[in-house]
XYZ file of C-alpha atoms in Angstrom:
124
model
C -17.502 -9.148 19.853
C -14.844 -11.827 19.804
C -11.118 -11.183 19.724
C -8.741 -13.885 18.458
C -4.949 -13.765 18.739
C -2.706 -16.405 17.198
C 0.819 -17.259 18.284
C 3.423 -19.982 17.844
C 4.406 -19.539 14.235
C 7.994 -19.492 13.066
C 10.639 -21.088 10.879
C 11.059 -24.847 11.066
C 12.924 -27.426 9.035
C 11.084 -30.047 6.989
C 9.974 -32.887 9.224
C 9.795 -30.611 12.235
C 6.882 -29.640 14.454
C 5.149 -26.493 15.661
C 2.201 -25.834 17.905
C 0.009 -22.862 17.149
C -2.203 -21.289 19.775
C -5.210 -19.012 19.470
C -6.354 -17.074 22.504
C -9.999 -16.014 22.427
C -11.630 -13.245 24.435
C -14.924 -11.422 24.494
C -18.201 -13.194 23.658
C -16.518 -16.564 23.239
C -19.717 -18.449 24.078
C -21.135 -17.309 20.722
C -18.649 -19.514 18.875
C -19.955 -23.048 18.320
C -17.059 -24.121 16.114
C -13.461 -22.955 15.871
C -11.104 -23.610 13.037
C -7.743 -23.059 11.431
C -7.204 -21.836 7.898
C -4.034 -21.036 5.995
C -3.100 -18.859 3.075
C 0.062 -19.341 1.055
C 1.509 -16.436 -0.963
C -0.535 -15.838 -4.080
C -3.143 -18.428 -3.148
C -6.586 -18.450 -1.595
C -7.233 -19.008 2.069
C -8.135 -22.657 2.661
C -9.615 -24.761 5.437
C -7.233 -26.835 7.563
C -9.101 -28.086 10.609
C -12.110 -27.372 12.802
C -13.411 -28.458 16.183
C -16.760 -28.236 17.892
C -16.285 -26.178 21.057
C -18.742 -28.194 23.121
C -18.529 -31.789 21.900
C -14.986 -31.665 20.575
C -15.698 -33.308 17.224
C -12.857 -32.616 14.802
C -12.653 -32.189 11.041
C -9.543 -32.047 8.856
C -8.559 -31.233 5.327
C -7.093 -34.237 3.527
C -3.799 -32.402 3.081
C -3.116 -32.374 6.837
C -4.967 -35.439 8.077
C -2.653 -37.615 10.150
C -0.090 -34.819 10.586
C -2.021 -31.998 12.265
C -4.161 -32.172 15.391
C -6.656 -29.530 16.459
C -7.659 -29.238 20.093
C -9.185 -26.727 22.482
C -9.076 -25.838 26.147
C -12.376 -24.154 26.919
C -11.276 -23.244 30.449
C -8.445 -21.201 28.944
C -10.450 -20.089 25.880
C -7.576 -21.308 23.753
C -7.477 -23.229 20.492
C -4.424 -25.225 19.409
C -3.021 -26.711 16.244
C -0.257 -29.264 16.677
C 1.603 -29.607 13.385
C 3.958 -32.550 12.876
C 5.951 -33.791 9.883
C 5.891 -30.329 8.396
C 6.587 -29.943 4.691
C 7.634 -26.914 2.631
C 4.109 -26.887 1.174
C 2.797 -26.114 4.667
C 4.421 -22.679 4.469
C 1.651 -20.107 4.848
C -0.004 -17.583 7.097
C -2.184 -19.497 9.538
C -5.438 -18.001 10.769
C -7.642 -18.896 13.696
C -11.378 -18.434 13.151
C -14.644 -18.758 15.047
C -18.091 -19.656 13.764
C -21.566 -19.412 15.261
C -22.482 -22.496 13.226
C -22.214 -25.934 14.789
C -20.990 -28.920 12.794
C -18.529 -29.660 9.985
C -17.902 -26.017 9.264
C -15.305 -25.817 6.517
C -16.517 -22.866 4.467
C -14.761 -19.571 5.011
C -18.050 -17.691 4.748
C -19.349 -19.517 7.818
C -16.712 -17.926 10.036
C -17.417 -14.462 11.322
C -14.480 -14.059 13.674
C -10.852 -14.019 12.553
C -7.434 -13.481 14.053
C -4.610 -11.579 12.407
C -2.623 -14.693 11.572
C 0.738 -16.191 12.440
C 3.375 -17.004 9.845
C 4.718 -20.531 9.430
C 7.714 -21.181 7.194
C 9.059 -24.660 6.501
C 12.474 -24.565 4.913
C 16.044 -25.762 5.174
């Protein structure tokens, strides 16, 4: 089994920055790709970014490209999401996820491991 725990969420003003972290434990070697998803109130959970754990190739949703950066530290079994130029529309619960599939994994159904989420609110 894999256990994922997110942290780093909070309240930030528009234009501000946050860095989310996701600590992984357990059978972490089974995850070929790790990603971030978010779910706003009343909306579906959507893909934000993903990274190949071995090669480090990254993929982004158009809505965050150029503002968010996904990275990982395999030695620490930790995934990060640096979020800059935050907008009120970025307000959501952010989830870390792990997939046993390698590549541009953007579909929710491809991720078998999920954290509990960390709340991000962008507001004045």
